[in-house]
Short mmCIF file of C-alpha atoms and ligand atoms in Angstrom, two decimals:
data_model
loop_
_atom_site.label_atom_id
_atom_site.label_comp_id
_atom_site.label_asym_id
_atom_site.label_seq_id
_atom_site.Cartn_x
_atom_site.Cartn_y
_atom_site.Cartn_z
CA UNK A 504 -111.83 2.26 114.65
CA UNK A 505 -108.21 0.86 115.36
CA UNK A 506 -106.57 -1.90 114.13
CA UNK A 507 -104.74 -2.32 117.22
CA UNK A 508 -105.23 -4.89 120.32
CA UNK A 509 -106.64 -3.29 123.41
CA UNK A 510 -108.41 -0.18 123.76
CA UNK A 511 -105.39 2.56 124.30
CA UNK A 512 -106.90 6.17 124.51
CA UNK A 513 -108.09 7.76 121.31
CA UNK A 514 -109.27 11.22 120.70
CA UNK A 515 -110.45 11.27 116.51
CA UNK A 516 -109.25 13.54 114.33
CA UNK A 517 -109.74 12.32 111.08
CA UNK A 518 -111.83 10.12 109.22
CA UNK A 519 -109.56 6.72 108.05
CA UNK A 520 -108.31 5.08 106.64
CA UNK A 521 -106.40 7.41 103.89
CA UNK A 522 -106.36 6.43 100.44
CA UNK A 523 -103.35 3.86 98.77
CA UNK A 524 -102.65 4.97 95.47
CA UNK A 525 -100.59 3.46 92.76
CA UNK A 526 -98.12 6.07 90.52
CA UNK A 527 -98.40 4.63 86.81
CA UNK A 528 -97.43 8.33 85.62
CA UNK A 529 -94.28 8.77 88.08
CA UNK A 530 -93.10 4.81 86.96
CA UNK A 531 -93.43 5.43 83.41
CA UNK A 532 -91.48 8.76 83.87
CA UNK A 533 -88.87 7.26 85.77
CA UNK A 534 -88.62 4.13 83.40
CA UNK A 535 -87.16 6.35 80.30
CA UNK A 536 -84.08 6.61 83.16
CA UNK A 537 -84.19 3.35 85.29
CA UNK A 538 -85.79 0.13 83.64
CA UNK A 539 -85.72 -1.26 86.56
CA UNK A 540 -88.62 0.98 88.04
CA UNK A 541 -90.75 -1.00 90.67
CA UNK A 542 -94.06 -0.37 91.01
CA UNK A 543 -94.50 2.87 92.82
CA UNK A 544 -97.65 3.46 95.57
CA UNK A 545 -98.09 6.06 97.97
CA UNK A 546 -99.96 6.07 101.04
CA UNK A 547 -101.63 9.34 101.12
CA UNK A 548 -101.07 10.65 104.70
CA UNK A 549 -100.95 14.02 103.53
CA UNK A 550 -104.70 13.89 103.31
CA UNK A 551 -105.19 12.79 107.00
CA UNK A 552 -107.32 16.13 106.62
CA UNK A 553 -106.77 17.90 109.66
CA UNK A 554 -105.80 22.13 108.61
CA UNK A 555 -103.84 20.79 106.09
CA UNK A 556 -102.78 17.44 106.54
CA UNK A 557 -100.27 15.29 107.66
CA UNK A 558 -98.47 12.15 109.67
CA UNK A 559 -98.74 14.16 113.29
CA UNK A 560 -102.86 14.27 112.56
CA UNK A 561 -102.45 10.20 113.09
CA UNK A 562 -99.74 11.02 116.31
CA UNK A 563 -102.03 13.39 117.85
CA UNK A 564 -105.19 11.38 118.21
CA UNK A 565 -103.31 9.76 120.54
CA UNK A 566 -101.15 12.36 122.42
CA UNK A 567 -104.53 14.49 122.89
CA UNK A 568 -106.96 11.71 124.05
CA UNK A 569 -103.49 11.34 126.96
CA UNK A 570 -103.97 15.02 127.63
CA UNK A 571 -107.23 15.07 128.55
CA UNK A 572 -106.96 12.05 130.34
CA UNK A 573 -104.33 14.38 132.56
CA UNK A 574 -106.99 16.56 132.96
CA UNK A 575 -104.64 19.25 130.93
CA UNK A 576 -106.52 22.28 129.81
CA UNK A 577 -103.55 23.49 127.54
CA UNK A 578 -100.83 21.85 124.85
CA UNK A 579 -97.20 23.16 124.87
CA UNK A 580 -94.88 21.69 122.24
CA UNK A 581 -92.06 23.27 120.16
CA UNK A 582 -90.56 22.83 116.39
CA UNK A 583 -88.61 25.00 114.05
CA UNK A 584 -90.36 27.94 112.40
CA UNK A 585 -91.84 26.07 109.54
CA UNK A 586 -92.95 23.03 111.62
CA UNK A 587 -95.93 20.72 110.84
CA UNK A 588 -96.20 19.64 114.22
CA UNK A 589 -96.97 22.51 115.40
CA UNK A 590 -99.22 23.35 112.19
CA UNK A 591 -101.25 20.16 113.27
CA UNK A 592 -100.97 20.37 116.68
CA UNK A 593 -102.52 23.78 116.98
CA UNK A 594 -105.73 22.55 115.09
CA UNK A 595 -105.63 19.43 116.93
CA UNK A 596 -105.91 21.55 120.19
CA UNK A 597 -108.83 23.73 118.73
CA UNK A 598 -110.47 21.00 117.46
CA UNK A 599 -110.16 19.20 121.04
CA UNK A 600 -111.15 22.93 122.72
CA UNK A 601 -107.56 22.90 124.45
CA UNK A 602 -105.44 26.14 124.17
CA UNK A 603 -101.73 25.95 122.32
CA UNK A 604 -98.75 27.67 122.89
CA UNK A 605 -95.94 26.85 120.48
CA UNK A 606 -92.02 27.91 121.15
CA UNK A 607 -90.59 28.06 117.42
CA UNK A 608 -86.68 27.89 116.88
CA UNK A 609 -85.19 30.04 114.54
CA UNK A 610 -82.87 27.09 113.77
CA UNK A 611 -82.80 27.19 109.83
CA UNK A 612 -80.44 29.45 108.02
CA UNK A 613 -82.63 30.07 105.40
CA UNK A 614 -83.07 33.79 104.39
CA UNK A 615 -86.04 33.30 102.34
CA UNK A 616 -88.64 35.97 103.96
CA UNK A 617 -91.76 34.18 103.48
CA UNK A 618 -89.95 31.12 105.58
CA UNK A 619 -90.46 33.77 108.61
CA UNK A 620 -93.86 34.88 107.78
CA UNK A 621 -95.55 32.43 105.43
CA UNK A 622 -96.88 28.73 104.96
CA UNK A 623 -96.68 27.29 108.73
CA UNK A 624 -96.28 29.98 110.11
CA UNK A 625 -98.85 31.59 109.17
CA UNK A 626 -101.45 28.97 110.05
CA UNK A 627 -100.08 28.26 113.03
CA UNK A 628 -101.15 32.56 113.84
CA UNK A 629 -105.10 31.68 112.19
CA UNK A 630 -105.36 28.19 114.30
CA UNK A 631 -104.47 30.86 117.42
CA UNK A 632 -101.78 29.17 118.99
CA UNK A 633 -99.77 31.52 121.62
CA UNK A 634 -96.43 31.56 119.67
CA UNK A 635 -93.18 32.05 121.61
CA UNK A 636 -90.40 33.04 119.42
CA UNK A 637 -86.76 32.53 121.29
CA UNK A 638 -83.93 34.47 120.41
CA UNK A 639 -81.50 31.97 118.36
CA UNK A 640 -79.24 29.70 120.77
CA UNK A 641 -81.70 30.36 123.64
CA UNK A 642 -81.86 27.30 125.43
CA UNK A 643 -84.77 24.83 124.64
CA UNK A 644 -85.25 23.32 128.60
CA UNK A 645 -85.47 27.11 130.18
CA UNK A 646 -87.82 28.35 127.38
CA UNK A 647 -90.43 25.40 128.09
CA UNK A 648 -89.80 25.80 131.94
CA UNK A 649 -90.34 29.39 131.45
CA UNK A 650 -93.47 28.44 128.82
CA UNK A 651 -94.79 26.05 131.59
CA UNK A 652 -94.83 28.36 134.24
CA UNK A 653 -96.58 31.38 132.22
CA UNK A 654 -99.37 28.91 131.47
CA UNK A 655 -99.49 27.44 135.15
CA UNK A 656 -99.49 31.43 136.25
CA UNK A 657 -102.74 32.47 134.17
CA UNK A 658 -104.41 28.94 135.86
CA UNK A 659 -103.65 26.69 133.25
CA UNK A 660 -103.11 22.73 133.16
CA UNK A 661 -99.85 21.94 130.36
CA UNK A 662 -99.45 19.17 128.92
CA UNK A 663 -96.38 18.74 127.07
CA UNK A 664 -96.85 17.49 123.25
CA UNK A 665 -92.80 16.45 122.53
CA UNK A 666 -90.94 17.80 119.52
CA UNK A 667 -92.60 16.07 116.10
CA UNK A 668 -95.43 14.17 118.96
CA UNK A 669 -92.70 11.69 118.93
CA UNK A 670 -92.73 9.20 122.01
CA UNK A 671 -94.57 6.25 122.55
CA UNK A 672 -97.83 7.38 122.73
CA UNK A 673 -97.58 9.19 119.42
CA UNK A 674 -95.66 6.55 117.63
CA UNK A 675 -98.50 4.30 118.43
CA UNK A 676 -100.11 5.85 115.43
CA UNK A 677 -97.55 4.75 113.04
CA UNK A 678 -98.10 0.85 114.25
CA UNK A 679 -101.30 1.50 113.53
CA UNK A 680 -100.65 3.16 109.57
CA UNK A 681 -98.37 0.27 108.80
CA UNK A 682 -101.54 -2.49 109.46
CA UNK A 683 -103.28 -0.14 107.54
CA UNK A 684 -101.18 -0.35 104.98
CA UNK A 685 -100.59 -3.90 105.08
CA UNK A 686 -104.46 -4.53 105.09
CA UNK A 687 -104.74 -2.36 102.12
CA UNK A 688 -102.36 -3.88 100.18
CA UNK A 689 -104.27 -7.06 100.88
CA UNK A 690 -107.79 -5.50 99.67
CA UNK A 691 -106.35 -3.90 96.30
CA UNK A 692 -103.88 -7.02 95.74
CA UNK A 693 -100.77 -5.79 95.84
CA UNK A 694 -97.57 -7.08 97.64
CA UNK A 695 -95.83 -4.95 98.56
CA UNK A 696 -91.85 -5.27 99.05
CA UNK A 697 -90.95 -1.97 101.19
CA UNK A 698 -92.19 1.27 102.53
CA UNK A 699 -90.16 4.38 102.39
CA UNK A 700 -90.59 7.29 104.35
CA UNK A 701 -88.82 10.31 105.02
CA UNK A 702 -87.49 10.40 108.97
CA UNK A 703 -87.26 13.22 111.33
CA UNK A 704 -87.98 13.11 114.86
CA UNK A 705 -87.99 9.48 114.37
CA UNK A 706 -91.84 8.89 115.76
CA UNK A 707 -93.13 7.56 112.27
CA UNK A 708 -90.10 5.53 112.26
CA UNK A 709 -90.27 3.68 115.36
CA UNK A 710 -94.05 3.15 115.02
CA UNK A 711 -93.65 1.67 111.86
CA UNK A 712 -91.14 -0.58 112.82
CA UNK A 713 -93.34 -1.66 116.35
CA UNK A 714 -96.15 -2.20 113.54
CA UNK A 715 -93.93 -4.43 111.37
CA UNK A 716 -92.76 -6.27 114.98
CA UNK A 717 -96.69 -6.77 116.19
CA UNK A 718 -97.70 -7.89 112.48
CA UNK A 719 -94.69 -10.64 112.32
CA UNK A 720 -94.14 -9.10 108.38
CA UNK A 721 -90.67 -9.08 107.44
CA UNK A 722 -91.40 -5.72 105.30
CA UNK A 723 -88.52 -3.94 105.03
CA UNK A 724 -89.27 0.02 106.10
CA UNK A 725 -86.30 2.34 104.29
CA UNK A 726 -86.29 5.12 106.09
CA UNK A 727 -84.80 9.04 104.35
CA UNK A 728 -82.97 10.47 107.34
CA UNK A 729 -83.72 14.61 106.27
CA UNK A 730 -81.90 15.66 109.76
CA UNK A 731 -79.35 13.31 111.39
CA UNK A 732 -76.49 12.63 109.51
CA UNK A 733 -75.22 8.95 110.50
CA UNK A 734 -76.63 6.05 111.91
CA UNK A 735 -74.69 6.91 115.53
CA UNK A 736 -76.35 10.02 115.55
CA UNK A 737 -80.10 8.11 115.27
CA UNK A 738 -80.14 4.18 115.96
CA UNK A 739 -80.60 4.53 120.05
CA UNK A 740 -82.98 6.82 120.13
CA UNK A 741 -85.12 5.13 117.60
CA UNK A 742 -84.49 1.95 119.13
CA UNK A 743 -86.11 3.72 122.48
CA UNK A 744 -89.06 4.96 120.95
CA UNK A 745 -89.92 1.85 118.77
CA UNK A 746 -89.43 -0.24 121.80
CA UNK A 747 -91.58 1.82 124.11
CA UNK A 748 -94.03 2.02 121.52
CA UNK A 749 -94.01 -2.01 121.19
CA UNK A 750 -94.43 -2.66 124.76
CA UNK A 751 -97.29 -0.52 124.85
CA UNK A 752 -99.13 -2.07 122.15
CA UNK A 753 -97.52 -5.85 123.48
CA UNK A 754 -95.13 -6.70 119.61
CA UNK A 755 -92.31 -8.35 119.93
CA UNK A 756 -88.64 -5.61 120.17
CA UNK A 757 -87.53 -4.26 117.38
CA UNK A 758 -83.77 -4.86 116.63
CA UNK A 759 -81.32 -3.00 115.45
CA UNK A 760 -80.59 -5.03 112.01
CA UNK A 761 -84.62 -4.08 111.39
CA UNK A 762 -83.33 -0.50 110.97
CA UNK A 763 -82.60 0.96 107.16
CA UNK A 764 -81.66 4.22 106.64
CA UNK A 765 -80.50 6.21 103.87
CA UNK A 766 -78.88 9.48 105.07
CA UNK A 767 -77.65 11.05 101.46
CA UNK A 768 -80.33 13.14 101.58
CA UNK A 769 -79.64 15.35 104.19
CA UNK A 770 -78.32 18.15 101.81
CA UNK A 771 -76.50 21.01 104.15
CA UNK A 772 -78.67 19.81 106.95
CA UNK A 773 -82.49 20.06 108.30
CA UNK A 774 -84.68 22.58 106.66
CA UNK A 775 -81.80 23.56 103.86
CA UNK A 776 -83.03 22.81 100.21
CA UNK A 777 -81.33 20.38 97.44
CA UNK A 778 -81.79 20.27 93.87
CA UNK A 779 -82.36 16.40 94.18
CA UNK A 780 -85.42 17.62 96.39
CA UNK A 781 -86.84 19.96 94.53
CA UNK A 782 -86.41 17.54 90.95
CA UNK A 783 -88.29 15.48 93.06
CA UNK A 784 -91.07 17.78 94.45
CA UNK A 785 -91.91 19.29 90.62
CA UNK A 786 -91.96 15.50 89.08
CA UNK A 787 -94.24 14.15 91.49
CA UNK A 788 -96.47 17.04 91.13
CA UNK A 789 -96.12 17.11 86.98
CA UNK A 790 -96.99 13.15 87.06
CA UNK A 791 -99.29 12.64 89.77
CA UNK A 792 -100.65 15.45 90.95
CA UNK A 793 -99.28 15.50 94.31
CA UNK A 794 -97.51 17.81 96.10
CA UNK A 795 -94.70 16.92 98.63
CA UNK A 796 -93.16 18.91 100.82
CA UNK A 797 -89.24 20.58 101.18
CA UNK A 798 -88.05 19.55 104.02
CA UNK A 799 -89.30 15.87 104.47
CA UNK A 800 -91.58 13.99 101.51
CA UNK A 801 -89.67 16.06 98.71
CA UNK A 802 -86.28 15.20 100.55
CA UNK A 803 -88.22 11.43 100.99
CA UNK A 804 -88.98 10.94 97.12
CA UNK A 805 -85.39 12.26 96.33
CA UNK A 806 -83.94 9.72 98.43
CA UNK A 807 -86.36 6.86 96.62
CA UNK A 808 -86.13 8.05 93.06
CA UNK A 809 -82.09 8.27 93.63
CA UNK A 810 -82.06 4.56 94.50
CA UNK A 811 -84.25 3.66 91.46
CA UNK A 812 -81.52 5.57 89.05
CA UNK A 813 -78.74 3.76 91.21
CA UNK A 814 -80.23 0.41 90.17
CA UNK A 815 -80.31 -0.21 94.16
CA UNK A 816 -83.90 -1.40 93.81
CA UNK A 817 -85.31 -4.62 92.03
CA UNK A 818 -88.28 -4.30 88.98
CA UNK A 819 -90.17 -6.73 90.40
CA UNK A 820 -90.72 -5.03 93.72
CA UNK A 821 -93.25 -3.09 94.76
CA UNK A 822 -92.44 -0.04 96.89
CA UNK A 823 -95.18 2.01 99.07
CA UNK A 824 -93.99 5.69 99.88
CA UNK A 825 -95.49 6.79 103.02
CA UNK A 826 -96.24 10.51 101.93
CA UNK A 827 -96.44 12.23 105.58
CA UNK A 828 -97.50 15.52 104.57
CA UNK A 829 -96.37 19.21 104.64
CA UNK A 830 -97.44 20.60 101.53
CA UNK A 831 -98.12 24.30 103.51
CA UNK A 832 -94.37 24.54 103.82
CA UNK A 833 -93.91 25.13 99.99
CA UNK A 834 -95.27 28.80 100.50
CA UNK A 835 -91.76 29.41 102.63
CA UNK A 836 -89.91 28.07 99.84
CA UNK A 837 -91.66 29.98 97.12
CA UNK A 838 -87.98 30.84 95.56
CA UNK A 839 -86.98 27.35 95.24
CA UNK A 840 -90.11 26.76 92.49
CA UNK A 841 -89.40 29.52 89.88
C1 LIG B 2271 -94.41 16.45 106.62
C2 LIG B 2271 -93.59 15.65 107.55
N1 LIG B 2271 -93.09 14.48 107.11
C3 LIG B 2271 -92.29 13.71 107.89
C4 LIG B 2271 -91.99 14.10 109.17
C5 LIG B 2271 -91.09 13.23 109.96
O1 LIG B 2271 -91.79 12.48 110.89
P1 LIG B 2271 -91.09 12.12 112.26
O2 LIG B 2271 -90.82 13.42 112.95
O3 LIG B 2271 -92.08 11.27 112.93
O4 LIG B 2271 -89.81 11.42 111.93
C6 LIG B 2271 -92.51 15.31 109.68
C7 LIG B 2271 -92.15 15.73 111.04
O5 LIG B 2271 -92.20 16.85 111.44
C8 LIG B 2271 -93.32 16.10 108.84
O6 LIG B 2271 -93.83 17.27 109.27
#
């Protein structure tokens, strides 16, 4: 079923809608600190259910029903070693009965062994994607040109999934979670007074925001930026994809004062650990049970609990985190959890 207008190709994945939970434990821990604590929900998109869960699940529903529609017989996309794209993306293409071939950049200093061999990584090898493993600097356009042509050599049909499923036909997904949440909110009474996410590849982002444009909500989305550093280095190409991604489901733009983002939590850059991250990670999971993830929810939560302890967030709100997944990538960080 989808909450959106028209009838825009779907291939399912997952069973919906995922569960919106409130965090009494995580509040009352946070309360000792900040008495300002809001009421704290998350929207559990880490248990979208697909080989381990997570916010490309949603994006890929719609990026494979487009491949078959191509008549494409084979994925190709591309992330860093411990990517959950590519994670999802490989069962998404097994589940579908479409090969995968995955190029994975060595593009995090991190010497941890297991981040070369475990979590991911290591599904990504039992889902049987064809892995393609560039030497570091090699550049990205000649290793999918050379990708595309190995798989159009053995007889193949690519289709291209981009980096993190995030263009407008993935991004349609996240219009789609943020009526879902909206409409949940609605069922269980609660009003909520933002949703905070952690940001990447910007698809969840930008689909959020077309959401919040087709529903006519002024619901503030606060985005974590856990890559880019500045707004410069992410406004227009967010601004692209949410656009594209309201056109195609007919919302209204999405302007550039609709755009929050809090980039402290960027740490020494993508895929590089902070303490604030992994405070965050072991409180979740020692109040609520949940596990995030190192590299975007923990990073996420970090960036949400800091601005409850700043005081930068009301009591009387009532803030939904969008939990996107990941969990699999704790394995490569084993060291950071003594
Ligand atoms: C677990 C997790 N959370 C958040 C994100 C960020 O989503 P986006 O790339 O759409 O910004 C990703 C992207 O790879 C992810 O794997």
């Amino acid at each position: 079923m989808t909450l959106l207008p028209g009838a825009l190709p779907f291939y399912p994945l997952m069973d919906g809608p995922t569960p919106l939970q409130e965090m009494p434990r995580l509040r009352d821990a946070l309360l000792t600190e900040a008495p300002n604590c809001p009421r704290l929900f998350v929207k559990r998109d880490d248990l979208t259910g697909l080989a381990g869960g997570g916010n490309k699940t949603r994006k890929l529903q719609y990026l494979i029903a487009d491949a078959l529609q191509q008549g494409a017989d084979t994925v190709i996309t591309a992330g860093a070693l411990q990517s959950n794209h590519v994670r999802q993306t490989a069962a998404a293409a097994a589940k579908a009965g479409l090969r995968a071939h995955a190029i994975l950049f060595d593009m995090v200093d991190y010497p941890e062994p297991a981040y070369h061999t475990s979590g991911n990584i290591l599904l990504d090898r039992i889902l049987g994607a064809t892995l393609h493993r560039p030497a570091k600097g090699a550049n990205a356009r000649d290793v999918f040109d050379e990708v595309m042509q190995q798989v159009e050599a053995e007889g193949g049909t690519p289709y291209m999934v981009p980096v993190g499923g995030s263009n407008a036909v993935g991004s349609t997904a996240y219009a789609e979670v943020f009526l879902e949440i909206t409409a949940q909110c609605e069922t269980q009474g609660v009003t909520p007074t933002r949703i905070t996410h952690a940001t990447g590849s910007l698809g969840t982002q930008a689909g959020l925001l077309a959401g919040r444009a087709l529903s006519g909500l002024e619901l503030p989305i606060q985005a974590v930026s856990v890559a880019r550093p500045d707004r410069e280095a992410l406004a227009g190409e967010l601004l692209e994809i949410a656009n594209q991604t309201a056109t195609r489901i007919g919302a209204a733009d999405v302007l550039d004062r609709d755009i929050h983002v809090d980039f402290r939590h960027v740490g020494d850059g993508y895929g590089l650990p902070t303490s604030a991250m992994v405070s965050a990670v072991e409180l979740v999971a020692r109040t609520e049970g949940i596990l995030l993830d190192p590299v975007y929810s923990g990073k996420g939560m970090a960036g949400l609990i800091a601005q409850i302890l700043n005081g930068e967030i009301d009591a009387d709100e009532t803030v939904v985190f969008l939990h996107t997944g990941g969990m699999p990538g704790l394995f490569a960080y084993s060291e950071m959890f003594p």
